[in-house]
PDB file of C-alpha atoms in Angstrom:
ATOM      1  CA  UNK A   1     -12.412 -20.622 -70.600  1.00  0.00           C
ATOM      2  CA  UNK A   2     -12.800 -21.392 -66.907  1.00  0.00           C
ATOM      3  CA  UNK A   3     -16.277 -21.818 -65.495  1.00  0.00           C
ATOM      4  CA  UNK A   4     -17.073 -18.997 -63.041  1.00  0.00           C
ATOM      5  CA  UNK A   5     -19.222 -21.348 -60.979  1.00  0.00           C
ATOM      6  CA  UNK A   6     -16.183 -23.544 -60.363  1.00  0.00           C
ATOM      7  CA  UNK A   7     -14.335 -20.605 -58.777  1.00  0.00           C
ATOM      8  CA  UNK A   8     -17.349 -19.757 -56.651  1.00  0.00           C
ATOM      9  CA  UNK A   9     -17.648 -23.344 -55.469  1.00  0.00           C
ATOM     10  CA  UNK A  10     -13.948 -23.481 -54.798  1.00  0.00           C
ATOM     11  CA  UNK A  11     -14.038 -20.292 -52.702  1.00  0.00           C
ATOM     12  CA  UNK A  12     -17.113 -21.549 -50.872  1.00  0.00           C
ATOM     13  CA  UNK A  13     -15.414 -24.850 -50.073  1.00  0.00           C
ATOM     14  CA  UNK A  14     -12.391 -23.014 -48.740  1.00  0.00           C
ATOM     15  CA  UNK A  15     -14.527 -20.787 -46.524  1.00  0.00           C
ATOM     16  CA  UNK A  16     -16.497 -23.775 -45.284  1.00  0.00           C
ATOM     17  CA  UNK A  17     -13.338 -25.677 -44.503  1.00  0.00           C
ATOM     18  CA  UNK A  18     -11.901 -22.684 -42.645  1.00  0.00           C
ATOM     19  CA  UNK A  19     -14.939 -22.121 -40.468  1.00  0.00           C
ATOM     20  CA  UNK A  20     -15.262 -25.832 -39.699  1.00  0.00           C
ATOM     21  CA  UNK A  21     -11.598 -25.910 -38.718  1.00  0.00           C
ATOM     22  CA  UNK A  22     -12.096 -22.887 -36.465  1.00  0.00           C
ATOM     23  CA  UNK A  23     -15.163 -24.392 -34.827  1.00  0.00           C
ATOM     24  CA  UNK A  24     -13.380 -27.698 -34.281  1.00  0.00           C
ATOM     25  CA  UNK A  25     -10.466 -25.845 -32.686  1.00  0.00           C
ATOM     26  CA  UNK A  26     -12.761 -23.978 -30.324  1.00  0.00           C
ATOM     27  CA  UNK A  27     -14.708 -27.131 -29.568  1.00  0.00           C
ATOM     28  CA  UNK A  28     -11.527 -29.024 -28.716  1.00  0.00           C
ATOM     29  CA  UNK A  29     -10.346 -26.136 -26.556  1.00  0.00           C
ATOM     30  CA  UNK A  30     -13.569 -26.114 -24.574  1.00  0.00           C
ATOM     31  CA  UNK A  31     -13.572 -29.918 -24.304  1.00  0.00           C
ATOM     32  CA  UNK A  32     -10.004 -29.864 -22.983  1.00  0.00           C
ATOM     33  CA  UNK A  33     -10.879 -27.124 -20.495  1.00  0.00           C
ATOM     34  CA  UNK A  34     -13.972 -29.037 -19.435  1.00  0.00           C
ATOM     35  CA  UNK A  35     -11.912 -32.168 -18.820  1.00  0.00           C
ATOM     36  CA  UNK A  36      -9.313 -30.188 -16.848  1.00  0.00           C
ATOM     37  CA  UNK A  37     -12.015 -28.703 -14.639  1.00  0.00           C
ATOM     38  CA  UNK A  38     -13.669 -32.074 -14.157  1.00  0.00           C
ATOM     39  CA  UNK A  39     -10.338 -33.694 -13.259  1.00  0.00           C
ATOM     40  CA  UNK A  40      -9.427 -30.803 -10.901  1.00  0.00           C
ATOM     41  CA  UNK A  41      -6.305 -30.257 -12.990  1.00  0.00           C
ATOM     42  CA  UNK A  42      -5.556 -26.661 -12.008  1.00  0.00           C
ATOM     43  CA  UNK A  43      -2.210 -26.657 -13.803  1.00  0.00           C
ATOM     44  CA  UNK A  44      -3.829 -27.399 -17.159  1.00  0.00           C
ATOM     45  CA  UNK A  45      -6.531 -24.818 -16.504  1.00  0.00           C
ATOM     46  CA  UNK A  46      -3.854 -22.161 -15.977  1.00  0.00           C
ATOM     47  CA  UNK A  47      -2.160 -23.197 -19.205  1.00  0.00           C
ATOM     48  CA  UNK A  48      -5.418 -23.062 -21.147  1.00  0.00           C
ATOM     49  CA  UNK A  49      -6.609 -19.661 -19.917  1.00  0.00           C
ATOM     50  CA  UNK A  50      -3.280 -17.898 -20.548  1.00  0.00           C
ATOM     51  CA  UNK A  51      -1.034 -19.955 -22.810  1.00  0.00           C
ATOM     52  CA  UNK A  52       1.365 -17.067 -23.422  1.00  0.00           C
ATOM     53  CA  UNK A  53       2.079 -16.488 -19.723  1.00  0.00           C
ATOM     54  CA  UNK A  54       2.424 -20.212 -19.131  1.00  0.00           C
ATOM     55  CA  UNK A  55       4.880 -20.632 -22.011  1.00  0.00           C
ATOM     56  CA  UNK A  56       6.921 -17.615 -20.971  1.00  0.00           C
ATOM     57  CA  UNK A  57       7.171 -18.204 -17.221  1.00  0.00           C
ATOM     58  CA  UNK A  58       6.875 -21.976 -16.845  1.00  0.00           C
ATOM     59  CA  UNK A  59       8.201 -23.441 -20.073  1.00  0.00           C
ATOM     60  CA  UNK A  60      10.493 -20.431 -20.594  1.00  0.00           C
ATOM     61  CA  UNK A  61       9.973 -20.856 -24.318  1.00  0.00           C
ATOM     62  CA  UNK A  62      11.900 -18.640 -26.709  1.00  0.00           C
ATOM     63  CA  UNK A  63       9.174 -18.685 -29.342  1.00  0.00           C
ATOM     64  CA  UNK A  64       5.741 -18.298 -27.786  1.00  0.00           C
ATOM     65  CA  UNK A  65       2.567 -19.250 -29.630  1.00  0.00           C
ATOM     66  CA  UNK A  66      -0.456 -17.854 -27.813  1.00  0.00           C
ATOM     67  CA  UNK A  67      -4.092 -18.873 -28.256  1.00  0.00           C
ATOM     68  CA  UNK A  68      -5.962 -15.611 -27.581  1.00  0.00           C
ATOM     69  CA  UNK A  69      -9.007 -16.331 -29.734  1.00  0.00           C
ATOM     70  CA  UNK A  70      -9.886 -19.528 -27.893  1.00  0.00           C
ATOM     71  CA  UNK A  71      -8.983 -18.053 -24.514  1.00  0.00           C
ATOM     72  CA  UNK A  72     -11.415 -15.223 -25.232  1.00  0.00           C
ATOM     73  CA  UNK A  73     -14.222 -17.794 -25.176  1.00  0.00           C
ATOM     74  CA  UNK A  74     -14.084 -17.928 -21.387  1.00  0.00           C
ATOM     75  CA  UNK A  75     -13.422 -14.282 -20.564  1.00  0.00           C
ATOM     76  CA  UNK A  76     -16.930 -13.939 -19.157  1.00  0.00           C
ATOM     77  CA  UNK A  77     -16.191 -16.906 -16.879  1.00  0.00           C
ATOM     78  CA  UNK A  78     -13.114 -15.404 -15.226  1.00  0.00           C
ATOM     79  CA  UNK A  79     -14.827 -14.899 -11.870  1.00  0.00           C
ATOM     80  CA  UNK A  80     -16.043 -18.499 -11.824  1.00  0.00           C
ATOM     81  CA  UNK A  81     -12.639 -19.784 -12.946  1.00  0.00           C
ATOM     82  CA  UNK A  82     -11.019 -17.675 -10.244  1.00  0.00           C
ATOM     83  CA  UNK A  83     -13.325 -19.203  -7.647  1.00  0.00           C
ATOM     84  CA  UNK A  84     -12.437 -22.687  -8.909  1.00  0.00           C
ATOM     85  CA  UNK A  85      -8.683 -22.045  -8.890  1.00  0.00           C
ATOM     86  CA  UNK A  86      -8.597 -20.168  -5.596  1.00  0.00           C
ATOM     87  CA  UNK A  87      -9.047 -23.196  -3.329  1.00  0.00           C
ATOM     88  CA  UNK A  88      -5.660 -24.805  -3.978  1.00  0.00           C
ATOM     89  CA  UNK A  89      -3.953 -21.458  -4.429  1.00  0.00           C
ATOM     90  CA  UNK A  90      -5.073 -20.123  -1.042  1.00  0.00           C
ATOM     91  CA  UNK A  91      -3.851 -23.337   0.595  1.00  0.00           C
ATOM     92  CA  UNK A  92      -0.466 -22.883  -1.072  1.00  0.00           C
ATOM     93  CA  UNK A  93      -0.226 -19.211  -0.088  1.00  0.00           C
ATOM     94  CA  UNK A  94      -1.159 -19.843   3.535  1.00  0.00           C
ATOM     95  CA  UNK A  95       1.767 -22.211   3.773  1.00  0.00           C
ATOM     96  CA  UNK A  96       4.276 -20.033   1.954  1.00  0.00           C
ATOM     97  CA  UNK A  97       3.040 -16.654   3.223  1.00  0.00           C
ATOM     98  CA  UNK A  98       1.780 -17.544   6.714  1.00  0.00           C
ATOM     99  CA  UNK A  99       1.469 -13.886   7.706  1.00  0.00           C
ATOM    100  CA  UNK A 100      -1.126 -13.109   5.000  1.00  0.00           C
ATOM    101  CA  UNK A 101      -4.796 -13.622   5.859  1.00  0.00           C
ATOM    102  CA  UNK A 102      -7.201 -13.834   2.948  1.00  0.00           C
ATOM    103  CA  UNK A 103     -10.805 -12.688   2.854  1.00  0.00           C
ATOM    104  CA  UNK A 104     -13.186 -13.455  -0.011  1.00  0.00           C
ATOM    105  CA  UNK A 105     -15.056 -10.297  -0.995  1.00  0.00           C
ATOM    106  CA  UNK A 106     -16.795 -11.622  -4.108  1.00  0.00           C
ATOM    107  CA  UNK A 107     -16.885 -14.657  -6.352  1.00  0.00           C
ATOM    108  CA  UNK A 108     -13.237 -15.590  -6.782  1.00  0.00           C
ATOM    109  CA  UNK A 109     -12.171 -12.158  -5.482  1.00  0.00           C
ATOM    110  CA  UNK A 110      -9.871 -11.910  -2.469  1.00  0.00           C
ATOM    111  CA  UNK A 111      -8.256  -9.211  -0.423  1.00  0.00           C
ATOM    112  CA  UNK A 112      -5.608  -9.959   2.172  1.00  0.00           C
ATOM    113  CA  UNK A 113      -4.378  -8.543   5.464  1.00  0.00           C
ATOM    114  CA  UNK A 114      -0.906  -8.589   6.949  1.00  0.00           C
ATOM    115  CA  UNK A 115      -0.953 -10.354  10.315  1.00  0.00           C
ATOM    116  CA  UNK A 116      -3.586 -11.597  12.707  1.00  0.00           C
ATOM    117  CA  UNK A 117      -2.827  -9.018  15.380  1.00  0.00           C
ATOM    118  CA  UNK A 118      -4.925  -6.069  16.502  1.00  0.00           C
ATOM    119  CA  UNK A 119      -4.864  -3.173  14.074  1.00  0.00           C
ATOM    120  CA  UNK A 120      -3.612  -5.315  11.173  1.00  0.00           C
ATOM    121  CA  UNK A 121      -3.580  -3.587   7.816  1.00  0.00           C
ATOM    122  CA  UNK A 122      -5.334  -4.345   4.562  1.00  0.00           C
ATOM    123  CA  UNK A 123      -2.330  -5.076   2.385  1.00  0.00           C
ATOM    124  CA  UNK A 124      -3.778  -5.644  -1.079  1.00  0.00           C
ATOM    125  CA  UNK A 125      -5.781  -7.949  -3.339  1.00  0.00           C
ATOM    126  CA  UNK A 126      -5.012 -11.339  -4.836  1.00  0.00           C
ATOM    127  CA  UNK A 127      -5.099 -11.927  -8.596  1.00  0.00           C
ATOM    128  CA  UNK A 128      -5.976 -15.627  -8.693  1.00  0.00           C
ATOM    129  CA  UNK A 129      -5.819 -16.046 -12.468  1.00  0.00           C
ATOM    130  CA  UNK A 130      -2.356 -14.476 -12.693  1.00  0.00           C
ATOM    131  CA  UNK A 131      -1.179 -15.856  -9.334  1.00  0.00           C
ATOM    132  CA  UNK A 132       0.066 -12.494  -8.143  1.00  0.00           C
ATOM    133  CA  UNK A 133      -0.351 -10.013  -5.325  1.00  0.00           C
ATOM    134  CA  UNK A 134      -1.647  -6.538  -6.044  1.00  0.00           C
ATOM    135  CA  UNK A 135      -0.097  -4.760  -3.077  1.00  0.00           C
ATOM    136  CA  UNK A 136      -1.453  -1.527  -1.692  1.00  0.00           C
ATOM    137  CA  UNK A 137       1.270   0.862  -2.862  1.00  0.00           C
ATOM    138  CA  UNK A 138       1.195   3.063   0.243  1.00  0.00           C
ATOM    139  CA  UNK A 139       1.332   0.183   2.724  1.00  0.00           C
ATOM    140  CA  UNK A 140       3.972  -1.670   0.718  1.00  0.00           C
ATOM    141  CA  UNK A 141       6.170   1.431   0.582  1.00  0.00           C
ATOM    142  CA  UNK A 142       5.921   1.810   4.371  1.00  0.00           C
ATOM    143  CA  UNK A 143       7.106  -1.761   4.842  1.00  0.00           C
ATOM    144  CA  UNK A 144       9.959  -1.383   2.350  1.00  0.00           C
ATOM    145  CA  UNK A 145      11.017   1.868   4.001  1.00  0.00           C
ATOM    146  CA  UNK A 146      11.034   0.147   7.405  1.00  0.00           C
ATOM    147  CA  UNK A 147      13.674  -2.278   6.143  1.00  0.00           C
ATOM    148  CA  UNK A 148      15.710   0.558   4.604  1.00  0.00           C
ATOM    149  CA  UNK A 149      15.766   2.497   7.884  1.00  0.00           C
ATOM    150  CA  UNK A 150      16.962  -0.530   9.834  1.00  0.00           C
ATOM    151  CA  UNK A 151      20.601   0.277   8.992  1.00  0.00           C
ATOM    152  CA  UNK A 152      20.112   3.694  10.612  1.00  0.00           C
ATOM    153  CA  UNK A 153      18.525   2.108  13.675  1.00  0.00           C
ATOM    154  CA  UNK A 154      15.429   4.182  13.037  1.00  0.00           C
ATOM    155  CA  UNK A 155      11.758   3.459  12.588  1.00  0.00           C
ATOM    156  CA  UNK A 156       9.488   4.798   9.872  1.00  0.00           C
ATOM    157  CA  UNK A 157       8.015   7.535  12.065  1.00  0.00           C
ATOM    158  CA  UNK A 158      11.028   8.298  14.272  1.00  0.00           C
ATOM    159  CA  UNK A 159      11.737  11.727  12.749  1.00  0.00           C
ATOM    160  CA  UNK A 160       8.094  12.759  12.770  1.00  0.00           C
ATOM    161  CA  UNK A 161       7.635  11.682  16.379  1.00  0.00           C
ATOM    162  CA  UNK A 162      10.764  13.614  17.380  1.00  0.00           C
ATOM    163  CA  UNK A 163       9.547  16.716  15.550  1.00  0.00           C
ATOM    164  CA  UNK A 164       6.142  16.598  17.268  1.00  0.00           C
ATOM    165  CA  UNK A 165       7.805  16.000  20.643  1.00  0.00           C
ATOM    166  CA  UNK A 166       9.943  19.119  20.168  1.00  0.00           C
ATOM    167  CA  UNK A 167       6.812  21.094  19.315  1.00  0.00           C
ATOM    168  CA  UNK A 168       5.139  19.847  22.493  1.00  0.00           C
ATOM    169  CA  UNK A 169       8.160  20.911  24.555  1.00  0.00           C
ATOM    170  CA  UNK A 170       7.946  24.384  23.029  1.00  0.00           C
ATOM    171  CA  UNK A 171       4.233  24.608  23.714  1.00  0.00           C
ATOM    172  CA  UNK A 172       4.784  23.525  27.312  1.00  0.00           C
ATOM    173  CA  UNK A 173       7.403  26.232  27.705  1.00  0.00           C
ATOM    174  CA  UNK A 174       4.839  28.796  26.561  1.00  0.00           C
ATOM    175  CA  UNK A 175       2.419  27.544  29.180  1.00  0.00           C
ATOM    176  CA  UNK A 176       5.050  27.527  31.906  1.00  0.00           C
ATOM    177  CA  UNK A 177       6.240  31.056  31.077  1.00  0.00           C
ATOM    178  CA  UNK A 178       2.779  32.661  31.349  1.00  0.00           C
ATOM    179  CA  UNK A 179       3.576  34.404  34.640  1.00  0.00           C
ATOM    180  CA  UNK A 180       6.740  35.970  33.229  1.00  0.00           C
ATOM    181  CA  UNK A 181       4.794  37.244  30.208  1.00  0.00           C
ATOM    182  CA  UNK A 182       2.091  38.700  32.413  1.00  0.00           C
ATOM    183  CA  UNK A 183       4.727  40.591  34.426  1.00  0.00           C
ATOM    184  CA  UNK A 184       6.364  41.815  31.229  1.00  0.00           C
ATOM    185  CA  UNK A 185       3.030  42.985  29.797  1.00  0.00           C
ATOM    186  CA  UNK A 186       2.223  44.859  32.990  1.00  0.00           C
ATOM    187  CA  UNK A 187       5.609  46.578  32.867  1.00  0.00           C
ATOM    188  CA  UNK A 188       5.125  47.514  29.196  1.00  0.00           C
ATOM    189  CA  UNK A 189       1.667  48.961  29.863  1.00  0.00           C
ATOM    190  CA  UNK A 190       3.131  50.997  32.725  1.00  0.00           C
ATOM    191  CA  UNK A 191       5.888  52.360  30.455  1.00  0.00           C
ATOM    192  CA  UNK A 192       3.395  53.162  27.702  1.00  0.00           C
ATOM    193  CA  UNK A 193       1.204  55.024  30.185  1.00  0.00           C
ATOM    194  CA  UNK A 194       4.189  56.905  31.543  1.00  0.00           C
ATOM    195  CA  UNK A 195       5.380  57.965  28.093  1.00  0.00           C
ATOM    196  CA  UNK A 196       1.860  59.005  27.101  1.00  0.00           C
ATOM    197  CA  UNK A 197       1.698  61.300  30.128  1.00  0.00           C
ATOM    198  CA  UNK A 198       5.118  62.844  29.586  1.00  0.00           C
ATOM    199  CA  UNK A 199       5.249  66.365  28.214  1.00  0.00           C
ATOM    200  CA  UNK A 200       8.155  66.851  25.849  1.00  0.00           C
ATOM    201  CA  UNK A 201       9.462  69.586  23.668  1.00  0.00           C
ATOM    202  CA  UNK A 202       8.215  69.586  20.066  1.00  0.00           C
ATOM    203  CA  UNK A 203      11.552  68.394  18.688  1.00  0.00           C
ATOM    204  CA  UNK A 204      11.410  65.395  21.012  1.00  0.00           C
ATOM    205  CA  UNK A 205       7.921  64.342  19.904  1.00  0.00           C
ATOM    206  CA  UNK A 206       9.124  61.950  17.211  1.00  0.00           C
ATOM    207  CA  UNK A 207      11.482  60.206  19.615  1.00  0.00           C
ATOM    208  CA  UNK A 208       8.681  59.830  22.142  1.00  0.00           C
ATOM    209  CA  UNK A 209       6.360  58.461  19.490  1.00  0.00           C
ATOM    210  CA  UNK A 210       8.959  55.884  18.359  1.00  0.00           C
ATOM    211  CA  UNK A 211       9.588  54.731  21.929  1.00  0.00           C
ATOM    212  CA  UNK A 212       5.880  54.352  22.553  1.00  0.00           C
ATOM    213  CA  UNK A 213       5.367  52.413  19.314  1.00  0.00           C
ATOM    214  CA  UNK A 214       8.260  50.104  20.163  1.00  0.00           C
ATOM    215  CA  UNK A 215       6.648  49.313  23.506  1.00  0.00           C
ATOM    216  CA  UNK A 216       3.270  48.735  21.844  1.00  0.00           C
ATOM    217  CA  UNK A 217       4.891  46.340  19.346  1.00  0.00           C
ATOM    218  CA  UNK A 218       6.456  44.358  22.178  1.00  0.00           C
ATOM    219  CA  UNK A 219       3.106  44.178  23.943  1.00  0.00           C
ATOM    220  CA  UNK A 220       1.403  42.983  20.716  1.00  0.00           C
ATOM    221  CA  UNK A 221       3.950  40.193  20.270  1.00  0.00           C
ATOM    222  CA  UNK A 222       3.431  39.012  23.818  1.00  0.00           C
ATOM    223  CA  UNK A 223      -0.343  39.055  23.255  1.00  0.00           C
ATOM    224  CA  UNK A 224       0.120  36.905  20.164  1.00  0.00           C
ATOM    225  CA  UNK A 225       2.209  34.474  22.213  1.00  0.00           C
ATOM    226  CA  UNK A 226      -0.602  34.395  24.768  1.00  0.00           C
ATOM    227  CA  UNK A 227      -3.073  33.375  22.049  1.00  0.00           C
ATOM    228  CA  UNK A 228      -0.790  30.526  21.052  1.00  0.00           C
ATOM    229  CA  UNK A 229      -0.396  29.568  24.675  1.00  0.00           C
ATOM    230  CA  UNK A 230      -4.177  29.532  25.180  1.00  0.00           C
ATOM    231  CA  UNK A 231      -4.445  26.874  22.445  1.00  0.00           C
ATOM    232  CA  UNK A 232      -1.370  25.012  23.662  1.00  0.00           C
ATOM    233  CA  UNK A 233      -3.183  22.532  25.893  1.00  0.00           C
ATOM    234  CA  UNK A 234      -5.462  21.393  23.064  1.00  0.00           C
ATOM    235  CA  UNK A 235      -2.566  21.238  20.592  1.00  0.00           C
ATOM    236  CA  UNK A 236      -0.460  19.218  23.025  1.00  0.00           C
ATOM    237  CA  UNK A 237      -3.283  16.689  23.422  1.00  0.00           C
ATOM    238  CA  UNK A 238      -3.674  16.432  19.653  1.00  0.00           C
ATOM    239  CA  UNK A 239       0.068  15.979  19.263  1.00  0.00           C
ATOM    240  CA  UNK A 240       0.137  13.275  21.927  1.00  0.00           C
ATOM    241  CA  UNK A 241      -2.655  11.416  20.108  1.00  0.00           C
ATOM    242  CA  UNK A 242      -0.716  11.697  16.860  1.00  0.00           C
ATOM    243  CA  UNK A 243       2.451  10.386  18.512  1.00  0.00           C
ATOM    244  CA  UNK A 244       0.477   7.438  19.840  1.00  0.00           C
ATOM    245  CA  UNK A 245      -0.860   6.667  16.356  1.00  0.00           C
ATOM    246  CA  UNK A 246       2.609   6.852  14.831  1.00  0.00           C
ATOM    247  CA  UNK A 247       4.075   4.673  17.578  1.00  0.00           C
ATOM    248  CA  UNK A 248       1.377   2.058  17.030  1.00  0.00           C
ATOM    249  CA  UNK A 249       2.107   2.072  13.302  1.00  0.00           C
ATOM    250  CA  UNK A 250       5.807   1.570  13.993  1.00  0.00           C
ATOM    251  CA  UNK A 251       4.931  -1.367  16.258  1.00  0.00           C
ATOM    252  CA  UNK A 252       2.781  -2.989  13.569  1.00  0.00           C
ATOM    253  CA  UNK A 253       5.516  -2.476  10.970  1.00  0.00           C
ATOM    254  CA  UNK A 254       7.963  -4.097  13.369  1.00  0.00           C
ATOM    255  CA  UNK A 255       5.692  -7.157  13.580  1.00  0.00           C
ATOM    256  CA  UNK A 256       5.486  -7.281   9.787  1.00  0.00           C
ATOM    257  CA  UNK A 257       9.241  -6.978   9.409  1.00  0.00           C
ATOM    258  CA  UNK A 258       9.839  -9.779  11.907  1.00  0.00           C
ATOM    259  CA  UNK A 259       7.334 -12.006  10.061  1.00  0.00           C
ATOM    260  CA  UNK A 260       9.075 -11.526   6.721  1.00  0.00           C
ATOM    261  CA  UNK A 261      12.536 -12.091   8.184  1.00  0.00           C
ATOM    262  CA  UNK A 262      11.338 -15.266   9.947  1.00  0.00           C
ATOM    263  CA  UNK A 263       9.989 -16.725   6.685  1.00  0.00           C
ATOM    264  CA  UNK A 264      12.241 -15.303   3.983  1.00  0.00           C
ATOM    265  CA  UNK A 265      15.342 -14.046   5.763  1.00  0.00           C
ATOM    266  CA  UNK A 266      15.237 -10.621   4.137  1.00  0.00           C
ATOM    267  CA  UNK A 267      12.967  -8.218   2.291  1.00  0.00           C
ATOM    268  CA  UNK A 268      14.957  -8.822  -0.891  1.00  0.00           C
ATOM    269  CA  UNK A 269      14.181 -12.549  -0.717  1.00  0.00           C
ATOM    270  CA  UNK A 270      10.522 -11.737  -0.114  1.00  0.00           C
ATOM    271  CA  UNK A 271      10.407  -9.562  -3.238  1.00  0.00           C
ATOM    272  CA  UNK A 272      12.270 -12.166  -5.293  1.00  0.00           C
ATOM    273  CA  UNK A 273       9.741 -14.838  -4.328  1.00  0.00           C
ATOM    274  CA  UNK A 274       6.889 -12.577  -5.313  1.00  0.00           C
ATOM    275  CA  UNK A 275       8.395 -12.199  -8.773  1.00  0.00           C
ATOM    276  CA  UNK A 276       8.372 -15.957  -9.425  1.00  0.00           C
ATOM    277  CA  UNK A 277       5.173 -16.792  -7.565  1.00  0.00           C
ATOM    278  CA  UNK A 278       3.324 -17.956 -10.695  1.00  0.00           C
ATOM    279  CA  UNK A 279       6.141 -20.294 -11.728  1.00  0.00           C
ATOM    280  CA  UNK A 280       6.590 -21.662  -8.220  1.00  0.00           C
ATOM    281  CA  UNK A 281       2.900 -22.343  -7.844  1.00  0.00           C
ATOM    282  CA  UNK A 282       2.635 -24.168 -11.170  1.00  0.00           C
ATOM    283  CA  UNK A 283       5.653 -26.262 -10.178  1.00  0.00           C
ATOM    284  CA  UNK A 284       3.852 -27.080  -6.930  1.00  0.00           C
ATOM    285  CA  UNK A 285       0.773 -28.185  -8.865  1.00  0.00           C
ATOM    286  CA  UNK A 286       2.938 -30.413 -11.085  1.00  0.00           C
ATOM    287  CA  UNK A 287       4.481 -32.011  -7.996  1.00  0.00           C
ATOM    288  CA  UNK A 288       1.077 -32.623  -6.424  1.00  0.00           C
ATOM    289  CA  UNK A 289      -0.285 -34.107  -9.642  1.00  0.00           C
ATOM    290  CA  UNK A 290       2.758 -36.359  -9.901  1.00  0.00           C
ATOM    291  CA  UNK A 291       2.179 -37.631  -6.390  1.00  0.00           C
ATOM    292  CA  UNK A 292      -1.500 -38.315  -7.178  1.00  0.00           C
ATOM    293  CA  UNK A 293      -0.579 -40.228 -10.328  1.00  0.00           C
ATOM    294  CA  UNK A 294       2.012 -42.248  -8.410  1.00  0.00           C
ATOM    295  CA  UNK A 295      -0.527 -43.192  -5.769  1.00  0.00           C
ATOM    296  CA  UNK A 296      -2.950 -44.325  -8.449  1.00  0.00           C
TER     297      UNK A 296
END
């Protein structure tokens, strides 16, 4: 009969061996990460903090073996790791995206603007650890739409500006036609007064009443037009300010479009580069490291 204590010891040995193995694995992971940080080996740091992404996008491995448990050891250090990795990354991005201007808003946290011109727009945030842009959806859509409208020889706000301009023309017509309306109102009041003073036979009373009401309705409509006309000057000024804003936005979008075309040739090429930014950057780090090793 087997000794129960032997089974207990055996299970205990297995558990001990397992925990020691796990601790050794974590220790080696942290030692490797420490060495990578000390050696300024950004490529290895990226591989260590997200082995699955690295294997998928850089090594293009069919069978990916991730290391989430060890990577979880440094989750609370992501801001510090981002700050460490941002230096070389920002240098790379300034060269490859010369129209983006980065601003640090926290430890390892960056937002970026499009252009260095007046009125430039906040265009999104930078994810240093994933080497990716988090574009502002509204601003990005405006830029994409600007490229789409190019084939129609139109700008983003062309239709809206035209619509507001038509409204201003109509408002100006109301202002310009004030004298004619005043004459018409005076004539209507005279007719209403005349009808009110007319004495008609009883069977003609309904006809007289209808005629009078028709004249009153016309006068009311003209009075309503006058109210619109009274507010026309203010509305025209507001519309002109809005047109100016829209025109400025179109000008800024034109600058952005020209910047992308100058660097990438087309918006499609720009988007394609964004999709492989992580892989391209890691390849750049490998090249730099190779040059350093060769010099040594």
